[in-house]
């Protein structure tokens, strides 16, 4: 599991504040290299600790395996993939990674 950098922790705090204040359509946008997938890993870990299921979407098929690898590094291993004929397709897993 990784420790969030200061800017990532600030983004997570702003996200949690938005959710807590009732916002429903929230977007976290950051430049390439910011660590958005690392931030997502932290959010997923928190959701899983509460027993929630998670769907994480990526904009391109090429990013599915990259996201899975990053989540593995974050300590998230209960992952299934929603993509045609992918070796990790497993609808029983509580975390699903899918391409849009």
Coordinates of C-alpha atoms in Angstrom, one line a residue:
X1 CA 0.0 0.0 0.0
X2 CA 1.3 3.5 -0.9
X3 CA 1.2 6.7 1.1
X4 CA -0.6 9.5 -0.7
X5 CA 1.4 12.6 -1.6
X6 CA 0.3 15.9 -0.2
X7 CA -1.5 16.9 -3.4
X8 CA -3.2 13.5 -3.7
X9 CA -4.3 13.7 0.0
X10 CA -5.7 17.1 -0.6
X11 CA -7.7 15.9 -3.6
X12 CA -9.0 13.0 -1.6
X13 CA -10.1 15.4 1.2
X14 CA -11.9 17.6 -1.3
X15 CA -13.6 14.6 -2.8
X16 CA -14.8 13.4 0.6
X17 CA -16.0 16.9 1.4
X18 CA -18.0 17.0 -1.8
X19 CA -19.6 13.6 -1.1
X20 CA -20.3 14.6 2.5
X21 CA -22.0 17.8 1.4
X22 CA -24.4 15.9 -0.9
X23 CA -22.8 16.4 -4.3
X24 CA -23.7 13.7 -6.7
X25 CA -21.7 14.3 -9.9
X26 CA -18.1 14.7 -8.9
X27 CA -15.1 14.7 -11.2
X28 CA -11.5 14.5 -10.1
X29 CA -9.3 15.7 -12.9
X30 CA -5.5 15.9 -12.9
X31 CA -2.6 15.8 -15.2
X32 CA -0.8 12.7 -16.4
X33 CA 1.5 11.5 -13.7
X34 CA -0.5 12.9 -10.8
X35 CA -1.3 9.5 -9.6
X36 CA -5.1 9.3 -10.3
X37 CA -5.0 5.5 -10.2
X38 CA -3.1 5.5 -6.9
X39 CA -5.8 7.9 -5.6
X40 CA -8.5 5.5 -6.9
X41 CA -6.8 2.7 -5.1
X42 CA -7.1 4.5 -1.8
X43 CA -10.8 5.2 -2.5
X44 CA -11.4 1.5 -3.5
X45 CA -9.6 0.3 -0.3
X46 CA -11.9 2.6 1.8
X47 CA -15.0 1.3 0.0
X48 CA -14.0 -2.3 0.5
X49 CA -13.3 -1.7 4.2
X50 CA -17.0 -0.7 4.4
X51 CA -18.0 -3.9 2.5
X52 CA -19.0 -2.0 -0.7
X53 CA -18.6 -3.2 -4.3
X54 CA -16.7 -1.0 -6.8
X55 CA -16.8 -0.5 -10.5
X56 CA -13.7 1.3 -11.9
X57 CA -13.9 2.3 -15.6
X58 CA -11.0 3.3 -17.8
X59 CA -11.3 5.0 -21.2
X60 CA -9.4 2.5 -23.2
X61 CA -8.9 -1.3 -23.3
X62 CA -5.1 -0.8 -23.0
X63 CA -5.6 0.8 -19.6
X64 CA -7.5 -2.2 -18.0
X65 CA -4.4 -4.2 -17.2
X66 CA -2.5 -1.1 -16.1
X67 CA -5.2 -0.3 -13.6
X68 CA -5.3 -3.9 -12.3
X69 CA -1.5 -3.9 -11.8
X70 CA -1.7 -0.6 -9.9
X71 CA -4.5 -1.9 -7.7
X72 CA -2.5 -5.1 -7.0
X73 CA 0.4 -2.9 -5.9
X74 CA -2.0 -1.0 -3.6
X75 CA -3.0 -4.3 -2.0
X76 CA -6.3 -4.8 -3.8
X77 CA -6.5 -8.4 -5.0
X78 CA -10.3 -9.1 -5.2
X79 CA -10.6 -7.9 -8.8
X80 CA -12.5 -9.0 -11.8
X81 CA -12.3 -7.6 -15.3
X82 CA -15.2 -6.7 -17.5
X83 CA -13.8 -7.1 -21.0
X84 CA -14.4 -9.7 -23.7
X85 CA -12.4 -12.9 -23.2
X86 CA -10.1 -11.4 -20.5
X87 CA -8.4 -14.0 -18.3
X88 CA -9.5 -12.1 -15.1
X89 CA -13.2 -12.1 -15.9
X90 CA -14.9 -13.0 -12.6
X91 CA -18.3 -11.4 -11.8
X92 CA -18.1 -12.6 -8.2
X93 CA -15.2 -10.3 -7.4
X94 CA -16.3 -7.1 -5.5
X95 CA -14.0 -4.9 -7.5
X96 CA -14.6 -4.8 -11.2
X97 CA -12.3 -3.0 -13.7
X98 CA -13.9 -2.3 -17.1
X99 CA -13.2 -0.3 -20.2
X100 CA -16.0 2.0 -21.4

